[in-house]
């Protein structure tokens, strides 16, 4: 038995934020952002009204309708995000509540794999379907980045990239031998965990030098003090409560890992890049996607890019792009669809789907 994507949906908040608008808060320009990333605009959720979970609920309802099921039919939720509503509990149970899924068979799992979160979630769903454990799994990626970014010049290299949005898919079993998920490939390497990270607040207590070998002063109380740490004034004064990224390092890893993991999946399925009807790369940077396209010698028709409109929506970017491509009639029955992602961790992965 294989698993298939039975329905897919996406949602982006109404508010469009252009590059010019960002340049009012920080020293940046439309020209710089477009040239380095391809991004023209992104969407931001309504503060105090929309959340990561509420956006996921909208995308989920659309996916359910297209799969011909009701939200109550979902027996397992896998929620990928790096911008959860709460530190804990995770968004999985919040979404379950919001969708009114009350039956006792339901389970919910949160995935913290950043840009490759949707790929990891899809792969887990695939295994649960294949073992016969569940019949309707919701896989959802959603991000409300706009609530946690540094809107000063200090944070410009990160802030201009990210946008808000959600994408959801219903995964079901299929006994059609010509349809479904052919393979998923997952990888990680924690060596460079801090190269793209959001590390405060955290239980590292300021002594994350244990991992990196470098002493960083977080202004925490002495090592033998318990109980009062998490966010310190020192962190706030120095912008340590925001994500940080060594962009060029991440870029170099991404352009290496994307083609590698796509080829790995193709090889296992006995297929070639030319067999791909639609590649949906995680929308990290248009330059990265163009590099991958060139490396694999794919035509423009074989690759879906929408980072221009949405920026990088992390765990939501693959399902949003897949949903858009499907809505545009570019993903049809029998097509070979390849999903691929790379991001913080580092973690990366791919999936091959016969639609
Ligand atoms: N506007 C204007 N200038 C800027 C901006 C900005 N928004 N951001 C940085 N700069 C400046 C820098 O300060 C630097 O100035 P300097 O030369 O005077 O020191 C200069 O531009 C070059 O900075 P770089 O960081 O070297 O710029 P780069 O060309 O690498 O582009 C970018 C930065 C867009 C972040 C790129 O490195 C990138 O896309 N990296 C990969 C990101 C990625 O794929 N992330 C993975 C997924 S995200 C996830 O997993 C959560």
Coordinates of C-alpha atoms and ligand atoms in Angstrom, one line a residue:
X1 CA 0.0 0.0 0.0
X2 CA 1.2 3.5 -0.8
X3 CA 0.1 6.9 0.6
X4 CA -1.2 9.7 -1.6
X5 CA -1.9 13.4 -1.1
X6 CA -5.7 13.4 -1.3
X7 CA -6.2 17.1 -0.8
X8 CA -4.1 20.2 -0.4
X9 CA -4.8 23.8 0.7
X10 CA -2.9 27.0 1.6
X11 CA -3.5 30.3 3.2
X12 CA -1.5 33.5 3.3
X13 CA -2.6 36.6 5.3
X14 CA -4.2 39.5 3.5
X15 CA -1.5 42.1 4.3
X16 CA 1.2 42.5 1.7
X17 CA 4.5 44.0 2.8
X18 CA 6.7 45.3 0.0
X19 CA 10.5 45.7 0.1
X20 CA 10.0 49.4 0.0
X21 CA 7.9 49.2 3.2
X22 CA 10.7 47.3 5.0
X23 CA 13.1 50.0 3.9
X24 CA 11.2 52.4 6.1
X25 CA 12.3 50.5 9.2
X26 CA 15.8 49.4 8.3
X27 CA 18.6 50.3 6.0
X28 CA 17.7 48.1 3.0
X29 CA 16.3 48.6 -0.5
X30 CA 14.0 46.9 -3.0
X31 CA 17.0 46.6 -5.3
X32 CA 19.2 44.8 -2.8
X33 CA 16.5 42.3 -1.7
X34 CA 15.4 41.5 -5.2
X35 CA 18.9 41.1 -6.5
X36 CA 20.1 38.8 -3.7
X37 CA 16.9 36.8 -3.0
X38 CA 14.3 37.4 -5.7
X39 CA 11.8 38.5 -3.1
X40 CA 9.4 41.4 -4.1
X41 CA 6.9 41.1 -1.2
X42 CA 5.7 38.9 1.6
X43 CA 2.5 38.6 3.6
X44 CA 2.2 39.3 7.4
X45 CA -0.5 38.1 9.6
X46 CA -2.8 40.3 11.6
X47 CA -1.1 40.8 15.0
X48 CA -3.2 39.5 17.9
X49 CA -5.8 38.2 15.5
X50 CA -4.0 35.6 13.5
X51 CA -1.6 33.0 14.7
X52 CA 0.4 30.1 13.3
X53 CA -2.4 27.8 14.4
X54 CA -5.3 29.9 13.0
X55 CA -3.6 30.1 9.6
X56 CA -3.1 26.4 9.6
X57 CA -6.7 25.8 10.4
X58 CA -7.8 27.8 7.3
X59 CA -5.4 25.8 5.0
X60 CA -6.5 22.6 6.6
X61 CA -10.2 23.2 6.0
X62 CA -9.4 23.8 2.3
X63 CA -7.4 20.6 2.2
X64 CA -10.1 18.6 3.9
X65 CA -12.8 19.9 1.4
X66 CA -10.6 18.9 -1.5
X67 CA -10.0 15.5 0.0
X68 CA -13.7 15.0 0.5
X69 CA -13.4 14.6 4.3
X70 CA -14.5 16.6 7.4
X71 CA -11.9 17.8 9.9
X72 CA -13.3 15.2 12.4
X73 CA -12.2 12.4 10.0
X74 CA -8.5 13.3 10.7
X75 CA -7.0 10.7 12.9
X76 CA -3.5 12.1 13.2
X77 CA -2.0 15.6 13.0
X78 CA 1.6 16.4 12.2
X79 CA 2.4 20.1 12.6
X80 CA 5.6 21.5 11.4
X81 CA 6.6 25.0 12.5
X82 CA 9.4 27.1 14.0
X83 CA 7.1 29.9 15.1
X84 CA 4.6 28.1 17.4
X85 CA 1.8 30.0 19.2
X86 CA 3.3 28.8 22.5
X87 CA 6.7 27.4 23.7
X88 CA 4.6 24.4 24.8
X89 CA 2.2 22.8 24.2
X90 CA 2.8 22.6 20.5
X91 CA 0.5 23.8 17.7
X92 CA -0.7 20.2 16.9
X93 CA -3.1 20.1 19.9
X94 CA -4.1 23.8 19.4
X95 CA -5.1 23.0 15.8
X96 CA -6.9 19.9 16.9
X97 CA -9.0 22.1 19.3
X98 CA -9.5 24.8 16.7
X99 CA -10.8 22.2 14.2
X100 CA -13.1 20.6 16.8
X101 CA -11.5 17.2 16.5
X102 CA -12.6 15.6 19.8
X103 CA -12.7 11.9 19.1
X104 CA -10.3 9.8 21.2
X105 CA -8.5 8.2 18.3
X106 CA -6.9 11.5 17.3
X107 CA -3.2 12.1 18.0
X108 CA -1.0 15.2 17.4
X109 CA 2.7 15.6 16.8
X110 CA 4.8 18.7 16.5
X111 CA 7.9 18.8 14.2
X112 CA 10.7 21.2 14.8
X113 CA 12.7 20.9 11.6
X114 CA 12.4 24.3 10.3
X115 CA 12.5 24.5 6.4
X116 CA 12.5 20.8 6.0
X117 CA 9.7 20.3 8.5
X118 CA 7.0 19.6 5.9
X119 CA 9.3 16.9 4.3
X120 CA 9.9 15.3 7.6
X121 CA 6.2 15.4 8.5
X122 CA 5.2 14.0 5.1
X123 CA 7.7 11.1 5.5
X124 CA 6.3 10.3 9.0
X125 CA 2.8 10.3 7.6
X126 CA 3.8 8.1 4.8
X127 CA 5.2 5.5 7.2
X128 CA 2.0 5.6 9.4
X129 CA -0.2 5.1 6.3
X130 CA 1.9 2.3 5.0
X131 CA 1.7 0.4 8.3
X132 CA -2.0 0.8 8.3
X133 CA -2.0 2.8 11.6
X134 CA -4.0 5.8 10.3
X135 CA -6.3 6.6 7.3
X136 CA -6.5 10.4 7.2
X137 CA -3.3 12.2 8.4
X138 CA -3.1 15.9 8.3
X139 CA 0.4 17.2 7.5
X140 CA 0.6 21.0 8.0
X141 CA 3.3 23.6 7.9
X142 CA 2.6 27.1 9.2
X143 CA 4.6 30.1 10.2
X144 CA 4.0 33.5 11.7
X145 CA 7.5 34.8 11.3
X146 CA 6.5 38.5 11.5
X147 CA 6.0 38.3 15.3
X148 CA 9.6 37.3 15.9
X149 CA 11.9 39.3 13.7
X150 CA 14.2 42.2 14.3
X151 CA 12.8 45.2 12.3
X152 CA 16.0 47.2 12.8
X153 CA 19.0 47.4 10.5
X154 CA 20.7 44.9 12.8
X155 CA 18.3 42.1 11.7
X156 CA 18.0 43.0 8.0
X157 CA 19.8 40.0 6.6
X158 CA 17.2 37.7 8.2
X159 CA 14.1 39.8 8.4
X160 CA 13.7 40.7 4.7
X161 CA 13.7 37.0 3.8
X162 CA 10.8 35.7 5.8
X163 CA 7.0 35.8 5.4
X164 CA 3.9 34.3 7.0
X165 CA 1.6 31.6 5.7
X166 CA 0.3 28.0 5.9
X167 CA 0.0 25.0 3.8
X168 CA -1.8 21.7 4.6
X169 CA -2.2 18.2 3.0
X170 CA -4.4 15.2 3.8
X171 CA -2.5 12.0 3.4
X172 CA -4.5 8.8 2.7
X173 CA -3.8 5.2 1.6
X174 CA -4.1 4.3 -2.0
X175 CA -4.0 0.8 -3.7
X176 CA -3.5 2.4 -7.1
X177 CA 0.0 1.2 -8.2
X178 CA 0.4 4.2 -10.4
X179 CA -0.1 6.8 -7.8
X180 CA 1.3 8.0 -4.5
X181 CA 4.5 8.7 -2.6
X182 CA 7.4 6.7 -4.2
X183 CA 10.0 7.6 -1.7
X184 CA 11.1 10.1 0.9
X185 CA 14.7 10.9 1.9
X186 CA 15.6 12.6 5.1
X187 CA 19.0 13.9 6.4
X188 CA 20.6 16.0 9.1
X189 CA 23.9 17.2 10.3
X190 CA 24.1 19.1 13.6
X191 CA 27.7 20.2 13.1
X192 CA 26.6 23.7 12.1
X193 CA 23.5 24.0 14.3
X194 CA 24.2 27.6 15.3
X195 CA 24.8 28.9 11.7
X196 CA 21.1 29.4 11.4
X197 CA 19.4 29.4 14.8
X198 CA 17.0 31.1 17.2
X199 CA 18.7 30.1 20.5
X200 CA 17.1 32.3 23.2
X201 CA 15.4 31.7 25.5
X202 CA 16.6 28.2 26.0
X203 CA 17.8 25.7 28.6
X204 CA 21.4 26.3 27.5
X205 CA 21.4 28.9 30.2
X206 CA 23.9 31.1 28.4
X207 CA 26.5 28.4 28.2
X208 CA 26.0 27.1 24.7
X209 CA 29.7 27.3 24.4
X210 CA 29.4 23.6 25.4
X211 CA 28.3 23.1 21.7
X212 CA 30.2 25.8 19.9
X213 CA 33.5 26.0 21.9
X214 CA 33.2 29.8 22.1
X215 CA 32.3 31.7 25.2
X216 CA 29.3 34.0 24.7
X217 CA 28.2 36.4 27.4
X218 CA 24.4 36.3 27.8
X219 CA 24.4 38.2 31.0
X220 CA 23.0 35.2 32.9
X221 CA 23.5 34.8 36.6
X222 CA 26.4 32.6 37.8
X223 CA 26.3 28.9 36.8
X224 CA 25.2 27.7 40.3
X225 CA 22.0 29.9 40.2
X226 CA 18.7 28.2 39.3
X227 CA 15.3 29.3 38.4
X228 CA 15.5 32.8 37.1
X229 CA 17.0 32.4 33.7
X230 CA 15.5 32.6 30.3
X231 CA 15.5 36.1 28.8
X232 CA 17.9 38.5 30.3
X233 CA 18.2 42.3 29.8
X234 CA 21.6 41.7 28.2
X235 CA 20.0 39.6 25.5
X236 CA 17.3 42.2 24.9
X237 CA 19.8 45.0 24.7
X238 CA 21.9 43.1 22.2
X239 CA 19.2 41.6 20.0
X240 CA 19.9 38.1 21.1
X241 CA 16.2 37.3 21.2
X242 CA 16.1 37.1 17.4
X243 CA 17.1 34.5 14.8
X244 CA 20.6 34.8 13.4
X245 CA 22.1 33.4 10.2
X246 CA 25.4 33.2 8.5
X247 CA 23.8 33.7 5.1
X248 CA 26.6 32.8 2.8
X249 CA 27.5 29.6 4.7
X250 CA 23.9 28.5 4.6
X251 CA 23.7 29.4 0.9
X252 CA 26.8 27.2 0.1
X253 CA 25.4 24.2 1.9
X254 CA 22.0 24.6 0.4
X255 CA 23.2 24.6 -3.2
X256 CA 25.1 21.4 -2.5
X257 CA 22.4 19.5 -0.5
X258 CA 19.4 20.2 -2.7
X259 CA 20.7 18.5 -5.9
X260 CA 22.2 15.7 -3.8
X261 CA 19.0 14.7 -2.0
X262 CA 16.9 15.1 -5.2
X263 CA 19.3 12.8 -7.1
X264 CA 19.2 10.3 -4.2
X265 CA 15.4 10.0 -4.4
X266 CA 15.5 9.8 -8.2
X267 CA 18.2 7.1 -8.1
X268 CA 16.2 4.9 -5.7
X269 CA 13.1 5.2 -7.9
X270 CA 15.2 4.5 -11.1
X271 CA 14.4 7.9 -12.5
X272 CA 16.2 10.9 -14.0
X273 CA 15.9 14.7 -13.5
X274 CA 14.3 14.8 -17.0
X275 CA 11.4 12.6 -15.6
X276 CA 10.4 15.3 -13.1
X277 CA 7.2 17.1 -14.2
X278 CA 7.4 19.6 -11.4
X279 CA 10.1 20.3 -8.8
X280 CA 8.8 22.1 -5.8
X281 CA 11.9 23.4 -3.9
X282 CA 11.6 25.0 -0.5
X283 CA 11.5 28.7 -1.3
X284 CA 14.7 29.8 0.5
X285 CA 16.2 32.1 -2.1
X286 CA 15.4 32.4 -5.8
X287 CA 19.1 32.2 -6.5
X288 CA 19.3 28.8 -4.7
X289 CA 16.4 27.4 -6.7
X290 CA 17.9 28.7 -10.0
X291 CA 21.2 27.1 -9.1
X292 CA 19.5 23.8 -8.4
X293 CA 17.5 24.0 -11.7
X294 CA 20.7 24.6 -13.6
X295 CA 22.6 21.8 -11.8
X296 CA 19.8 19.3 -12.7
X297 CA 19.3 20.8 -16.2
X298 CA 15.6 21.4 -15.6
X299 CA 13.6 23.7 -17.8
X300 CA 11.6 26.7 -16.4
X301 CA 8.4 24.6 -16.7
X302 CA 9.8 22.0 -14.4
X303 CA 10.4 24.2 -11.4
X304 CA 7.9 26.2 -9.3
X305 CA 9.0 29.4 -7.8
X306 CA 6.8 31.7 -5.7
X307 CA 9.3 33.3 -3.3
X308 CA 8.8 36.6 -5.2
X309 CA 5.3 36.9 -3.6
X310 CA 5.7 35.2 -0.3
X311 CA 9.3 35.3 0.8
X312 CA 10.6 32.3 2.7
X313 CA 7.7 30.8 4.7
X314 CA 9.9 28.0 6.2
X315 CA 7.8 24.9 7.0
X316 CA 4.8 26.3 5.0
X317 CA 6.8 27.0 1.8
X318 CA 6.7 23.6 0.2
X319 CA 3.0 23.0 0.8
X320 CA 2.1 26.5 -0.3
X321 CA 4.1 26.1 -3.5
X322 CA 2.7 22.7 -4.2
X323 CA -0.8 23.9 -3.7
X324 CA -0.3 26.9 -6.0
X325 CA 1.2 24.7 -8.7
X326 CA -1.7 22.3 -8.4
X327 CA -4.3 25.1 -8.5
X328 CA -2.6 26.4 -11.6
X329 CA -3.1 23.1 -13.3
X330 CA 0.7 22.4 -13.4
X331 CA 0.5 19.3 -11.3
X332 CA -1.8 16.7 -12.9
X333 CA -2.7 13.1 -12.5
X334 CA 0.2 10.8 -13.4
X335 CA 2.8 13.6 -13.0
X336 CA 6.1 13.0 -11.2
X337 CA 6.4 15.7 -8.5
X338 CA 9.6 16.2 -6.5
X339 CA 9.6 18.1 -3.2
X340 CA 12.9 19.2 -1.7
X341 CA 14.0 21.3 1.2
X342 CA 17.1 22.4 3.1
X343 CA 17.3 24.5 6.3
X344 CA 18.4 25.1 9.8
X345 CA 19.8 22.2 11.7
X346 CA 21.1 21.5 9.1
X347 CA 18.2 19.3 8.0
X348 CA 17.2 18.5 4.5
X349 CA 15.1 16.0 2.6
X350 CA 13.2 15.1 -0.6
X351 CA 10.1 13.3 -1.7
X352 CA 9.0 11.8 -5.0
X353 CA 5.3 11.6 -5.6
X354 CA 3.4 10.1 -8.6
X355 CA 0.3 12.4 -8.5
Ligands
LIG1 N1 19.7 45.1 2.8 C1 20.9 45.7 2.5 N2 22.1 45.2 2.8 C2 22.1 44.0 3.5 C3 20.9 43.3 3.9 C4 19.7 43.9 3.5 N3 18.5 43.3 3.8 N4 21.3 42.2 4.5 C5 22.6 42.2 4.5 N5 23.1 43.3 3.9 C6 24.5 43.7 3.7 C7 25.5 43.0 4.7 O1 25.5 43.8 5.9 C8 26.8 43.0 4.0 O2 27.3 44.3 4.0 P1 28.9 44.5 4.1 O3 29.5 43.9 2.9 O4 29.0 46.0 4.2 O5 29.3 43.8 5.4 C9 26.3 42.8 2.5 O6 24.9 43.1 2.5 C10 26.5 41.3 2.1 O7 25.9 40.5 3.1 P2 25.8 38.9 2.9 O8 25.1 38.3 4.1 O9 27.1 38.4 2.5 O10 24.8 38.9 1.6 P3 24.4 37.6 0.7 O11 24.7 38.0 -0.7 O12 25.0 36.4 1.3 O13 22.9 37.6 0.9 C11 21.3 36.2 2.0 C12 22.3 37.3 2.1 C13 20.2 36.7 1.1 C14 20.7 36.0 3.4 C15 21.9 34.9 1.5 O14 23.1 34.7 2.1 C16 21.0 33.7 1.6 O15 19.9 33.6 1.0 N6 21.4 32.7 2.3 C17 20.7 31.4 2.4 C18 19.5 31.6 3.3 C19 18.8 30.2 3.4 O16 18.8 29.4 2.5 N7 18.3 29.8 4.5 C20 17.9 28.5 4.7 C21 16.5 28.4 4.9 S1 15.9 29.4 6.3 C22 15.6 28.3 7.6 O17 15.9 27.1 7.6 C23 14.9 28.9 8.7

